[in-house]
Amino acid sequence: MIELLLMNGYGLFVWSAFAFTLINFFTLYIIINRQLVKENKKFELKFNHLEKIKYKEAYKQRTNQVLVSSNAAQKI
Amino acid sequence: MLNKIFEILKIISLSKLTRIIIFSLFVIFLTLGLFESLLLSPEDYIQSDAVRIMYVHVPAAWISLGIFSFIAFLSLGIFIFKNKNFVIIAKSFAPSGLVFNLIALVTGSIWGKPTWGTWWAWDPRITSMLVLFLFYILYIASWRLFENDKAAKISSLVAITGFVNVPIIKFSVDWWASLHQPSSVKILSETTIHSSMLTPLLLMTAAFALFSVLIFLMKYNIELIKIKTKGLDRL
């Protein structure tokens, strides 16, 4: 176990390179996911506050249908 | 034909199931890649265990180069086909490309210290990778600084101009005296890296590629939602 950590004296370099990579992955994923949730909420709020005629018109669009259904699924 | 492809891409990016599948595949490949690169692969006879940094450095550099080339290719498509879908796709690939470029630069610097004795050198490949990083920054900044149509044109010009740097990065080790060794993994001729090292390298590359696809789909989804939210105002 200690051998794995020390890696013949190169442990600090190897582990820091891998840690930097994984931290960047995690950070990027969190940032993008937060943006996605925020934009989803914005869309949902606007969509649910549309007048009945406009709501029907907007619901005809396929992408809107998918977005509404996926948001509903996320609530569950 | 193009519109059909874009329609399929829209449905794929909006589907949560697709993201779950890609995320699961990413976790599987990353776990296998980490296991292979940190535990199973042999140490190098000169660099010893420091060689393991290659398994994050090289895939990150490959993916960042690949993404920028793809963005430049799409940017050319923006001018030729005048199709807004090219713009959204190109824009959605940029964040992961930038992060992979940063990973390549930083892990390269970490690798440089034990092997070359320095954190940084103005070596042709390192310098050209830094130039690519600046082009990524310019590309993303142009989206923040300008309005939609203008931003699409300016960012596309940045990407096309920046593409000139891609062959420089690739061939810098052949054209100039460089601290970097010539490429060991080749598509057209025989690969000179042993399979015990090639396996973790390919596994990590697959994991990184899956991660960039995942981030792309999420970002593409965000851009679509933004457009659709704006569309609701126009009803």
PDB file of C-alpha atoms in Angstrom:
ATOM      1  CA  MET A   1       0.000   0.000   0.000  1.00  0.00           C
ATOM      2  CA  ILE A   2       2.784   2.439   0.937  1.00  0.00           C
ATOM      3  CA  GLU A   3       4.648   1.422  -2.235  1.00  0.00           C
ATOM      4  CA  LEU A   4       1.572   2.364  -4.246  1.00  0.00           C
ATOM      5  CA  LEU A   5       1.430   5.772  -2.573  1.00  0.00           C
ATOM      6  CA  LEU A   6       5.151   6.489  -2.858  1.00  0.00           C
ATOM      7  CA  MET A   7       5.600   5.149  -6.418  1.00  0.00           C
ATOM      8  CA  ASN A   8       9.400   5.025  -6.201  1.00  0.00           C
ATOM      9  CA  GLY A   9       9.545   8.635  -5.078  1.00  0.00           C
ATOM     10  CA  TYR A  10       7.240   9.916  -7.851  1.00  0.00           C
ATOM     11  CA  GLY A  11       4.003   9.517  -5.852  1.00  0.00           C
ATOM     12  CA  LEU A  12       3.481  13.224  -5.267  1.00  0.00           C
ATOM     13  CA  PHE A  13       3.742  13.963  -9.011  1.00  0.00           C
ATOM     14  CA  VAL A  14       1.613  11.016 -10.168  1.00  0.00           C
ATOM     15  CA  TRP A  15      -1.148  11.408  -7.581  1.00  0.00           C
ATOM     16  CA  SER A  16      -1.360  15.180  -7.988  1.00  0.00           C
ATOM     17  CA  ALA A  17      -1.682  14.818 -11.787  1.00  0.00           C
ATOM     18  CA  PHE A  18      -4.519  12.286 -11.411  1.00  0.00           C
ATOM     19  CA  ALA A  19      -6.180  14.318  -8.629  1.00  0.00           C
ATOM     20  CA  PHE A  20      -6.032  17.515 -10.718  1.00  0.00           C
ATOM     21  CA  THR A  21      -7.709  15.694 -13.622  1.00  0.00           C
ATOM     22  CA  LEU A  22     -10.505  14.224 -11.503  1.00  0.00           C
ATOM     23  CA  ILE A  23     -11.127  17.498  -9.622  1.00  0.00           C
ATOM     24  CA  ASN A  24     -11.480  19.289 -12.968  1.00  0.00           C
ATOM     25  CA  PHE A  25     -13.934  16.648 -14.214  1.00  0.00           C
ATOM     26  CA  PHE A  26     -15.996  16.943 -11.048  1.00  0.00           C
ATOM     27  CA  THR A  27     -15.999  20.766 -11.096  1.00  0.00           C
ATOM     28  CA  LEU A  28     -16.961  20.986 -14.772  1.00  0.00           C
ATOM     29  CA  TYR A  29     -19.762  18.452 -14.296  1.00  0.00           C
ATOM     30  CA  ILE A  30     -21.144  20.335 -11.268  1.00  0.00           C
ATOM     31  CA  ILE A  31     -21.029  23.721 -13.067  1.00  0.00           C
ATOM     32  CA  ILE A  32     -22.754  22.420 -16.214  1.00  0.00           C
ATOM     33  CA  ASN A  33     -25.326  20.453 -14.211  1.00  0.00           C
ATOM     34  CA  ARG A  34     -26.219  23.549 -12.147  1.00  0.00           C
ATOM     35  CA  GLN A  35     -26.660  25.577 -15.348  1.00  0.00           C
ATOM     36  CA  LEU A  36     -28.888  22.832 -16.753  1.00  0.00           C
ATOM     37  CA  VAL A  37     -31.107  22.723 -13.650  1.00  0.00           C
ATOM     38  CA  LYS A  38     -31.321  26.552 -13.627  1.00  0.00           C
ATOM     39  CA  GLU A  39     -32.322  26.783 -17.308  1.00  0.00           C
ATOM     40  CA  ASN A  40     -34.804  23.914 -16.880  1.00  0.00           C
ATOM     41  CA  LYS A  41     -36.457  25.748 -13.986  1.00  0.00           C
ATOM     42  CA  LYS A  42     -36.615  28.997 -15.982  1.00  0.00           C
ATOM     43  CA  PHE A  43     -38.265  27.193 -18.894  1.00  0.00           C
ATOM     44  CA  GLU A  44     -40.707  25.342 -16.657  1.00  0.00           C
ATOM     45  CA  LEU A  45     -41.724  28.512 -14.857  1.00  0.00           C
ATOM     46  CA  LYS A  46     -42.382  30.376 -18.110  1.00  0.00           C
ATOM     47  CA  PHE A  47     -44.158  27.435 -19.688  1.00  0.00           C
ATOM     48  CA  ASN A  48     -46.494  26.908 -16.737  1.00  0.00           C
ATOM     49  CA  HIS A  49     -47.414  30.594 -16.652  1.00  0.00           C
ATOM     50  CA  LEU A  50     -48.441  30.776 -20.318  1.00  0.00           C
ATOM     51  CA  GLU A  51     -52.020  31.631 -21.182  1.00  0.00           C
ATOM     52  CA  LYS A  52     -54.103  28.625 -22.196  1.00  0.00           C
ATOM     53  CA  ILE A  53     -53.987  29.344 -25.957  1.00  0.00           C
ATOM     54  CA  LYS A  54     -50.271  30.041 -25.929  1.00  0.00           C
ATOM     55  CA  TYR A  55     -49.697  26.940 -23.791  1.00  0.00           C
ATOM     56  CA  LYS A  56     -51.459  24.785 -26.390  1.00  0.00           C
ATOM     57  CA  GLU A  57     -49.466  26.446 -29.186  1.00  0.00           C
ATOM     58  CA  ALA A  58     -46.166  25.926 -27.372  1.00  0.00           C
ATOM     59  CA  TYR A  59     -47.038  22.324 -26.506  1.00  0.00           C
ATOM     60  CA  LYS A  60     -47.402  21.506 -30.221  1.00  0.00           C
ATOM     61  CA  GLN A  61     -43.606  21.786 -30.596  1.00  0.00           C
ATOM     62  CA  ARG A  62     -41.846  18.467 -30.138  1.00  0.00           C
ATOM     63  CA  THR A  63     -38.845  19.853 -28.240  1.00  0.00           C
ATOM     64  CA  ASN A  64     -41.167  21.630 -25.784  1.00  0.00           C
ATOM     65  CA  GLN A  65     -43.079  18.371 -25.246  1.00  0.00           C
ATOM     66  CA  VAL A  66     -39.852  16.526 -24.453  1.00  0.00           C
ATOM     67  CA  LEU A  67     -38.693  19.317 -22.116  1.00  0.00           C
ATOM     68  CA  VAL A  68     -41.999  19.429 -20.248  1.00  0.00           C
ATOM     69  CA  SER A  69     -42.119  15.651 -19.874  1.00  0.00           C
ATOM     70  CA  SER A  70     -38.478  15.406 -18.762  1.00  0.00           C
ATOM     71  CA  ASN A  71     -39.023  18.188 -16.195  1.00  0.00           C
ATOM     72  CA  ALA A  72     -42.086  16.378 -14.891  1.00  0.00           C
ATOM     73  CA  ALA A  73     -40.049  13.191 -14.622  1.00  0.00           C
ATOM     74  CA  GLN A  74     -37.323  15.054 -12.725  1.00  0.00           C
ATOM     75  CA  LYS A  75     -39.926  16.194 -10.170  1.00  0.00           C
ATOM     76  CA  ILE A  76     -40.749  12.551  -9.442  1.00  0.00           C
TER      77      ILE A  76
ATOM     78  CA  MET B   1     -30.509  15.057 -44.336  1.00  0.00           C
ATOM     79  CA  LEU B   2     -28.656  17.557 -42.100  1.00  0.00           C
ATOM     80  CA  ASN B   3     -31.891  18.624 -40.420  1.00  0.00           C
ATOM     81  CA  LYS B   4     -32.741  14.985 -39.665  1.00  0.00           C
ATOM     82  CA  ILE B   5     -29.351  14.515 -37.989  1.00  0.00           C
ATOM     83  CA  PHE B   6     -29.868  17.679 -35.927  1.00  0.00           C
ATOM     84  CA  GLU B   7     -33.362  16.528 -34.942  1.00  0.00           C
ATOM     85  CA  ILE B   8     -31.973  13.175 -33.724  1.00  0.00           C
ATOM     86  CA  LEU B   9     -29.210  15.010 -31.825  1.00  0.00           C
ATOM     87  CA  LYS B  10     -31.851  17.216 -30.168  1.00  0.00           C
ATOM     88  CA  ILE B  11     -33.843  14.206 -28.971  1.00  0.00           C
ATOM     89  CA  ILE B  12     -30.669  12.426 -27.790  1.00  0.00           C
ATOM     90  CA  SER B  13     -29.433  15.460 -25.846  1.00  0.00           C
ATOM     91  CA  LEU B  14     -32.821  16.022 -24.229  1.00  0.00           C
ATOM     92  CA  SER B  15     -33.117  12.405 -23.136  1.00  0.00           C
ATOM     93  CA  LYS B  16     -32.018  11.798 -19.568  1.00  0.00           C
ATOM     94  CA  LEU B  17     -31.557   8.097 -20.370  1.00  0.00           C
ATOM     95  CA  THR B  18     -28.823   8.889 -22.928  1.00  0.00           C
ATOM     96  CA  ARG B  19     -26.946  10.911 -20.327  1.00  0.00           C
ATOM     97  CA  ILE B  20     -27.310   8.112 -17.763  1.00  0.00           C
ATOM     98  CA  ILE B  21     -25.950   5.546 -20.270  1.00  0.00           C
ATOM     99  CA  ILE B  22     -22.984   7.749 -21.230  1.00  0.00           C
ATOM    100  CA  PHE B  23     -22.263   8.582 -17.592  1.00  0.00           C
ATOM    101  CA  SER B  24     -22.343   4.876 -16.663  1.00  0.00           C
ATOM    102  CA  LEU B  25     -20.001   3.999 -19.542  1.00  0.00           C
ATOM    103  CA  PHE B  26     -17.699   6.830 -18.491  1.00  0.00           C
ATOM    104  CA  VAL B  27     -17.556   5.508 -14.897  1.00  0.00           C
ATOM    105  CA  ILE B  28     -16.830   1.950 -16.157  1.00  0.00           C
ATOM    106  CA  PHE B  29     -14.054   3.060 -18.538  1.00  0.00           C
ATOM    107  CA  LEU B  30     -12.567   5.458 -15.987  1.00  0.00           C
ATOM    108  CA  THR B  31     -12.497   2.764 -13.276  1.00  0.00           C
ATOM    109  CA  LEU B  32     -10.850   0.273 -15.635  1.00  0.00           C
ATOM    110  CA  GLY B  33      -8.467   2.953 -16.931  1.00  0.00           C
ATOM    111  CA  LEU B  34      -7.426   4.053 -13.432  1.00  0.00           C
ATOM    112  CA  PHE B  35      -6.957   0.432 -12.342  1.00  0.00           C
ATOM    113  CA  GLU B  36      -4.806  -0.310 -15.388  1.00  0.00           C
ATOM    114  CA  SER B  37      -2.788   2.898 -15.336  1.00  0.00           C
ATOM    115  CA  LEU B  38      -2.098   3.050 -11.583  1.00  0.00           C
ATOM    116  CA  LEU B  39      -1.839  -0.644 -10.690  1.00  0.00           C
ATOM    117  CA  LEU B  40      -1.376  -2.977 -13.647  1.00  0.00           C
ATOM    118  CA  SER B  41       0.745  -1.105 -16.178  1.00  0.00           C
ATOM    119  CA  PRO B  42       4.528  -1.481 -15.758  1.00  0.00           C
ATOM    120  CA  GLU B  43       6.857   1.307 -14.753  1.00  0.00           C
ATOM    121  CA  ASP B  44       9.155   2.736 -17.413  1.00  0.00           C
ATOM    122  CA  TYR B  45      12.823   1.662 -17.333  1.00  0.00           C
ATOM    123  CA  ILE B  46      13.992   5.298 -17.482  1.00  0.00           C
ATOM    124  CA  GLN B  47      11.125   7.352 -16.047  1.00  0.00           C
ATOM    125  CA  SER B  48      10.041   4.744 -13.489  1.00  0.00           C
ATOM    126  CA  ASP B  49       6.520   5.439 -12.065  1.00  0.00           C
ATOM    127  CA  ALA B  50       6.481   9.036 -13.354  1.00  0.00           C
ATOM    128  CA  VAL B  51       5.439   7.567 -16.710  1.00  0.00           C
ATOM    129  CA  ARG B  52       1.941   6.986 -15.267  1.00  0.00           C
ATOM    130  CA  ILE B  53       1.225  10.706 -15.697  1.00  0.00           C
ATOM    131  CA  MET B  54       1.123   9.907 -19.430  1.00  0.00           C
ATOM    132  CA  TYR B  55      -2.258   8.179 -18.913  1.00  0.00           C
ATOM    133  CA  VAL B  56      -3.966  11.470 -18.069  1.00  0.00           C
ATOM    134  CA  HIS B  57      -1.705  13.896 -19.949  1.00  0.00           C
ATOM    135  CA  VAL B  58      -1.783  12.311 -23.415  1.00  0.00           C
ATOM    136  CA  PRO B  59      -5.558  11.559 -23.626  1.00  0.00           C
ATOM    137  CA  ALA B  60      -6.332  15.091 -22.384  1.00  0.00           C
ATOM    138  CA  ALA B  61      -4.080  16.579 -25.080  1.00  0.00           C
ATOM    139  CA  TRP B  62      -5.613  14.343 -27.796  1.00  0.00           C
ATOM    140  CA  ILE B  63      -9.187  15.193 -26.808  1.00  0.00           C
ATOM    141  CA  SER B  64      -8.560  18.938 -26.532  1.00  0.00           C
ATOM    142  CA  LEU B  65      -6.927  18.926 -29.976  1.00  0.00           C
ATOM    143  CA  GLY B  66      -9.741  16.807 -31.427  1.00  0.00           C
ATOM    144  CA  ILE B  67     -12.436  19.051 -29.977  1.00  0.00           C
ATOM    145  CA  PHE B  68     -10.805  22.238 -31.273  1.00  0.00           C
ATOM    146  CA  SER B  69     -10.411  20.714 -34.748  1.00  0.00           C
ATOM    147  CA  PHE B  70     -14.086  19.729 -34.684  1.00  0.00           C
ATOM    148  CA  ILE B  71     -15.113  23.225 -33.546  1.00  0.00           C
ATOM    149  CA  ALA B  72     -13.065  24.720 -36.419  1.00  0.00           C
ATOM    150  CA  PHE B  73     -14.677  22.280 -38.877  1.00  0.00           C
ATOM    151  CA  LEU B  74     -18.162  23.224 -37.610  1.00  0.00           C
ATOM    152  CA  SER B  75     -17.245  26.916 -37.757  1.00  0.00           C
ATOM    153  CA  LEU B  76     -16.432  26.497 -41.415  1.00  0.00           C
ATOM    154  CA  GLY B  77     -19.869  24.863 -41.771  1.00  0.00           C
ATOM    155  CA  ILE B  78     -21.461  27.939 -40.156  1.00  0.00           C
ATOM    156  CA  PHE B  79     -20.147  30.124 -43.001  1.00  0.00           C
ATOM    157  CA  ILE B  80     -20.929  27.614 -45.767  1.00  0.00           C
ATOM    158  CA  PHE B  81     -24.362  26.275 -44.738  1.00  0.00           C
ATOM    159  CA  LYS B  82     -25.554  29.227 -42.578  1.00  0.00           C
ATOM    160  CA  ASN B  83     -27.097  26.664 -40.242  1.00  0.00           C
ATOM    161  CA  LYS B  84     -27.568  27.686 -36.597  1.00  0.00           C
ATOM    162  CA  ASN B  85     -27.276  24.087 -35.399  1.00  0.00           C
ATOM    163  CA  PHE B  86     -23.564  24.143 -36.263  1.00  0.00           C
ATOM    164  CA  VAL B  87     -23.208  27.169 -33.990  1.00  0.00           C
ATOM    165  CA  ILE B  88     -24.912  25.468 -31.030  1.00  0.00           C
ATOM    166  CA  ILE B  89     -22.898  22.257 -31.436  1.00  0.00           C
ATOM    167  CA  ALA B  90     -19.579  24.121 -31.716  1.00  0.00           C
ATOM    168  CA  LYS B  91     -20.398  26.309 -28.711  1.00  0.00           C
ATOM    169  CA  SER B  92     -21.395  23.266 -26.635  1.00  0.00           C
ATOM    170  CA  PHE B  93     -18.084  21.475 -27.227  1.00  0.00           C
ATOM    171  CA  ALA B  94     -15.914  24.403 -26.099  1.00  0.00           C
ATOM    172  CA  PRO B  95     -16.076  24.035 -22.254  1.00  0.00           C
ATOM    173  CA  SER B  96     -14.851  20.435 -22.197  1.00  0.00           C
ATOM    174  CA  GLY B  97     -12.172  21.250 -24.801  1.00  0.00           C
ATOM    175  CA  LEU B  98     -10.876  24.081 -22.630  1.00  0.00           C
ATOM    176  CA  VAL B  99     -10.796  21.902 -19.501  1.00  0.00           C
ATOM    177  CA  PHE B 100      -8.946  19.094 -21.329  1.00  0.00           C
ATOM    178  CA  ASN B 101      -6.441  21.634 -22.628  1.00  0.00           C
ATOM    179  CA  LEU B 102      -5.889  22.911 -19.079  1.00  0.00           C
ATOM    180  CA  ILE B 103      -5.454  19.329 -17.818  1.00  0.00           C
ATOM    181  CA  ALA B 104      -2.892  18.638 -20.571  1.00  0.00           C
ATOM    182  CA  LEU B 105      -0.901  21.778 -19.689  1.00  0.00           C
ATOM    183  CA  VAL B 106      -0.930  21.261 -15.916  1.00  0.00           C
ATOM    184  CA  THR B 107      -0.264  17.505 -15.929  1.00  0.00           C
ATOM    185  CA  GLY B 108       2.472  18.129 -18.521  1.00  0.00           C
ATOM    186  CA  SER B 109       4.037  20.626 -16.165  1.00  0.00           C
ATOM    187  CA  ILE B 110       3.802  18.130 -13.272  1.00  0.00           C
ATOM    188  CA  TRP B 111       5.385  15.462 -15.512  1.00  0.00           C
ATOM    189  CA  GLY B 112       8.116  17.886 -16.626  1.00  0.00           C
ATOM    190  CA  LYS B 113       9.519  18.407 -13.132  1.00  0.00           C
ATOM    191  CA  PRO B 114      10.693  14.805 -12.452  1.00  0.00           C
ATOM    192  CA  THR B 115      11.655  14.053 -16.083  1.00  0.00           C
ATOM    193  CA  TRP B 116      13.160  17.316 -17.395  1.00  0.00           C
ATOM    194  CA  GLY B 117      13.897  18.968 -14.058  1.00  0.00           C
ATOM    195  CA  THR B 118      11.624  21.941 -14.730  1.00  0.00           C
ATOM    196  CA  TRP B 119       7.940  22.818 -14.363  1.00  0.00           C
ATOM    197  CA  TRP B 120       7.916  24.818 -17.593  1.00  0.00           C
ATOM    198  CA  ALA B 121       9.992  25.147 -20.750  1.00  0.00           C
ATOM    199  CA  TRP B 122       9.313  27.184 -23.894  1.00  0.00           C
ATOM    200  CA  ASP B 123       9.390  23.970 -25.880  1.00  0.00           C
ATOM    201  CA  PRO B 124       7.586  24.147 -29.297  1.00  0.00           C
ATOM    202  CA  ARG B 125       4.866  21.681 -28.302  1.00  0.00           C
ATOM    203  CA  ILE B 126       4.201  23.181 -24.865  1.00  0.00           C
ATOM    204  CA  THR B 127       4.132  26.686 -26.324  1.00  0.00           C
ATOM    205  CA  SER B 128       1.774  25.701 -29.155  1.00  0.00           C
ATOM    206  CA  MET B 129      -0.509  23.970 -26.605  1.00  0.00           C
ATOM    207  CA  LEU B 130      -0.524  27.199 -24.592  1.00  0.00           C
ATOM    208  CA  VAL B 131      -1.478  29.073 -27.781  1.00  0.00           C
ATOM    209  CA  LEU B 132      -4.352  26.602 -28.262  1.00  0.00           C
ATOM    210  CA  PHE B 133      -5.465  27.315 -24.689  1.00  0.00           C
ATOM    211  CA  LEU B 134      -5.510  31.043 -25.491  1.00  0.00           C
ATOM    212  CA  PHE B 135      -7.610  30.342 -28.598  1.00  0.00           C
ATOM    213  CA  TYR B 136     -10.088  28.389 -26.437  1.00  0.00           C
ATOM    214  CA  ILE B 137     -10.267  31.377 -24.052  1.00  0.00           C
ATOM    215  CA  LEU B 138     -10.796  33.762 -26.998  1.00  0.00           C
ATOM    216  CA  TYR B 139     -13.482  31.486 -28.455  1.00  0.00           C
ATOM    217  CA  ILE B 140     -15.439  31.287 -25.185  1.00  0.00           C
ATOM    218  CA  ALA B 141     -14.881  34.979 -24.406  1.00  0.00           C
ATOM    219  CA  SER B 142     -16.277  36.012 -27.794  1.00  0.00           C
ATOM    220  CA  TRP B 143     -19.576  34.344 -26.821  1.00  0.00           C
ATOM    221  CA  ARG B 144     -19.692  36.391 -23.636  1.00  0.00           C
ATOM    222  CA  LEU B 145     -18.569  39.703 -25.157  1.00  0.00           C
ATOM    223  CA  PHE B 146     -20.765  39.889 -28.252  1.00  0.00           C
ATOM    224  CA  GLU B 147     -24.441  39.474 -29.107  1.00  0.00           C
ATOM    225  CA  ASN B 148     -25.728  36.235 -30.679  1.00  0.00           C
ATOM    226  CA  ASP B 149     -25.135  36.653 -34.453  1.00  0.00           C
ATOM    227  CA  LYS B 150     -21.985  38.702 -34.041  1.00  0.00           C
ATOM    228  CA  ALA B 151     -20.680  36.258 -31.425  1.00  0.00           C
ATOM    229  CA  ALA B 152     -21.292  33.313 -33.787  1.00  0.00           C
ATOM    230  CA  LYS B 153     -19.299  35.000 -36.568  1.00  0.00           C
ATOM    231  CA  ILE B 154     -16.428  36.207 -34.376  1.00  0.00           C
ATOM    232  CA  SER B 155     -16.096  32.923 -32.465  1.00  0.00           C
ATOM    233  CA  SER B 156     -16.122  31.008 -35.771  1.00  0.00           C
ATOM    234  CA  LEU B 157     -13.344  33.225 -37.106  1.00  0.00           C
ATOM    235  CA  VAL B 158     -11.372  32.609 -33.902  1.00  0.00           C
ATOM    236  CA  ALA B 159     -11.808  28.836 -34.294  1.00  0.00           C
ATOM    237  CA  ILE B 160     -10.827  28.818 -37.979  1.00  0.00           C
ATOM    238  CA  THR B 161      -7.769  31.004 -37.291  1.00  0.00           C
ATOM    239  CA  GLY B 162      -6.834  28.864 -34.291  1.00  0.00           C
ATOM    240  CA  PHE B 163      -6.981  25.717 -36.403  1.00  0.00           C
ATOM    241  CA  VAL B 164      -3.724  26.826 -38.071  1.00  0.00           C
ATOM    242  CA  ASN B 165      -2.107  25.984 -34.731  1.00  0.00           C
ATOM    243  CA  VAL B 166      -3.335  22.343 -34.739  1.00  0.00           C
ATOM    244  CA  PRO B 167      -0.831  20.962 -37.311  1.00  0.00           C
ATOM    245  CA  ILE B 168       1.872  23.027 -35.598  1.00  0.00           C
ATOM    246  CA  ILE B 169       1.136  21.182 -32.327  1.00  0.00           C
ATOM    247  CA  LYS B 170       1.097  17.816 -34.106  1.00  0.00           C
ATOM    248  CA  PHE B 171       4.302  18.259 -36.117  1.00  0.00           C
ATOM    249  CA  SER B 172       6.232  20.559 -33.735  1.00  0.00           C
ATOM    250  CA  VAL B 173       8.231  17.570 -32.450  1.00  0.00           C
ATOM    251  CA  ASP B 174       9.338  16.732 -36.008  1.00  0.00           C
ATOM    252  CA  TRP B 175       9.964  20.291 -37.254  1.00  0.00           C
ATOM    253  CA  TRP B 176      11.948  21.673 -34.324  1.00  0.00           C
ATOM    254  CA  ALA B 177      14.274  20.391 -31.606  1.00  0.00           C
ATOM    255  CA  SER B 178      11.890  19.479 -28.811  1.00  0.00           C
ATOM    256  CA  LEU B 179      11.958  18.045 -25.310  1.00  0.00           C
ATOM    257  CA  HIS B 180       8.960  15.949 -26.358  1.00  0.00           C
ATOM    258  CA  GLN B 181       9.567  12.631 -28.058  1.00  0.00           C
ATOM    259  CA  PRO B 182       7.989  11.936 -31.493  1.00  0.00           C
ATOM    260  CA  SER B 183       4.573  10.238 -31.292  1.00  0.00           C
ATOM    261  CA  SER B 184       4.540   6.562 -30.299  1.00  0.00           C
ATOM    262  CA  VAL B 185       0.882   5.915 -31.115  1.00  0.00           C
ATOM    263  CA  LYS B 186       0.263   6.165 -34.853  1.00  0.00           C
ATOM    264  CA  ILE B 187      -2.830   5.558 -36.956  1.00  0.00           C
ATOM    265  CA  LEU B 188      -1.171   5.074 -40.353  1.00  0.00           C
ATOM    266  CA  SER B 189       2.002   3.250 -39.340  1.00  0.00           C
ATOM    267  CA  GLU B 190       3.013   0.783 -36.652  1.00  0.00           C
ATOM    268  CA  THR B 191       2.536   1.872 -33.024  1.00  0.00           C
ATOM    269  CA  THR B 192       5.764   1.708 -31.040  1.00  0.00           C
ATOM    270  CA  ILE B 193       4.258   1.562 -27.559  1.00  0.00           C
ATOM    271  CA  HIS B 194       3.928  -1.798 -25.770  1.00  0.00           C
ATOM    272  CA  SER B 195       0.412  -3.202 -25.330  1.00  0.00           C
ATOM    273  CA  SER B 196       0.779  -3.115 -21.521  1.00  0.00           C
ATOM    274  CA  MET B 197       0.995   0.670 -21.786  1.00  0.00           C
ATOM    275  CA  LEU B 198      -1.269   1.080 -24.801  1.00  0.00           C
ATOM    276  CA  THR B 199      -4.242  -0.596 -23.036  1.00  0.00           C
ATOM    277  CA  PRO B 200      -4.505   1.915 -20.142  1.00  0.00           C
ATOM    278  CA  LEU B 201      -3.825   4.759 -22.565  1.00  0.00           C
ATOM    279  CA  LEU B 202      -6.732   3.713 -24.788  1.00  0.00           C
ATOM    280  CA  LEU B 203      -9.030   3.049 -21.813  1.00  0.00           C
ATOM    281  CA  MET B 204      -8.355   6.512 -20.398  1.00  0.00           C
ATOM    282  CA  THR B 205      -8.829   8.061 -23.853  1.00  0.00           C
ATOM    283  CA  ALA B 206     -12.211   6.330 -24.145  1.00  0.00           C
ATOM    284  CA  ALA B 207     -13.194   7.551 -20.657  1.00  0.00           C
ATOM    285  CA  PHE B 208     -12.143  11.134 -21.473  1.00  0.00           C
ATOM    286  CA  ALA B 209     -13.984  11.021 -24.804  1.00  0.00           C
ATOM    287  CA  LEU B 210     -17.152   9.798 -23.058  1.00  0.00           C
ATOM    288  CA  PHE B 211     -16.843  12.584 -20.498  1.00  0.00           C
ATOM    289  CA  SER B 212     -16.536  15.206 -23.230  1.00  0.00           C
ATOM    290  CA  VAL B 213     -19.627  13.747 -24.964  1.00  0.00           C
ATOM    291  CA  LEU B 214     -21.534  13.868 -21.666  1.00  0.00           C
ATOM    292  CA  ILE B 215     -20.600  17.514 -21.055  1.00  0.00           C
ATOM    293  CA  PHE B 216     -21.395  18.330 -24.684  1.00  0.00           C
ATOM    294  CA  LEU B 217     -24.894  16.803 -24.409  1.00  0.00           C
ATOM    295  CA  MET B 218     -25.601  18.706 -21.189  1.00  0.00           C
ATOM    296  CA  LYS B 219     -24.349  21.994 -22.639  1.00  0.00           C
ATOM    297  CA  TYR B 220     -26.265  21.396 -25.895  1.00  0.00           C
ATOM    298  CA  ASN B 221     -29.362  20.763 -23.785  1.00  0.00           C
ATOM    299  CA  ILE B 222     -28.804  24.091 -21.964  1.00  0.00           C
ATOM    300  CA  GLU B 223     -28.505  25.958 -25.278  1.00  0.00           C
ATOM    301  CA  LEU B 224     -31.698  24.341 -26.603  1.00  0.00           C
ATOM    302  CA  ILE B 225     -33.624  25.238 -23.438  1.00  0.00           C
ATOM    303  CA  LYS B 226     -32.385  28.842 -23.692  1.00  0.00           C
ATOM    304  CA  ILE B 227     -33.659  29.043 -27.284  1.00  0.00           C
ATOM    305  CA  LYS B 228     -36.989  27.457 -26.338  1.00  0.00           C
ATOM    306  CA  THR B 229     -37.417  29.805 -23.346  1.00  0.00           C
ATOM    307  CA  LYS B 230     -36.824  32.781 -25.660  1.00  0.00           C
ATOM    308  CA  GLY B 231     -39.333  31.238 -28.086  1.00  0.00           C
ATOM    309  CA  LEU B 232     -42.020  31.251 -25.385  1.00  0.00           C
ATOM    310  CA  ASP B 233     -41.667  35.033 -25.120  1.00  0.00           C
ATOM    311  CA  ARG B 234     -42.386  35.389 -28.823  1.00  0.00           C
ATOM    312  CA  LEU B 235     -45.698  33.463 -28.711  1.00  0.00           C
TER     313      LEU B 235
END
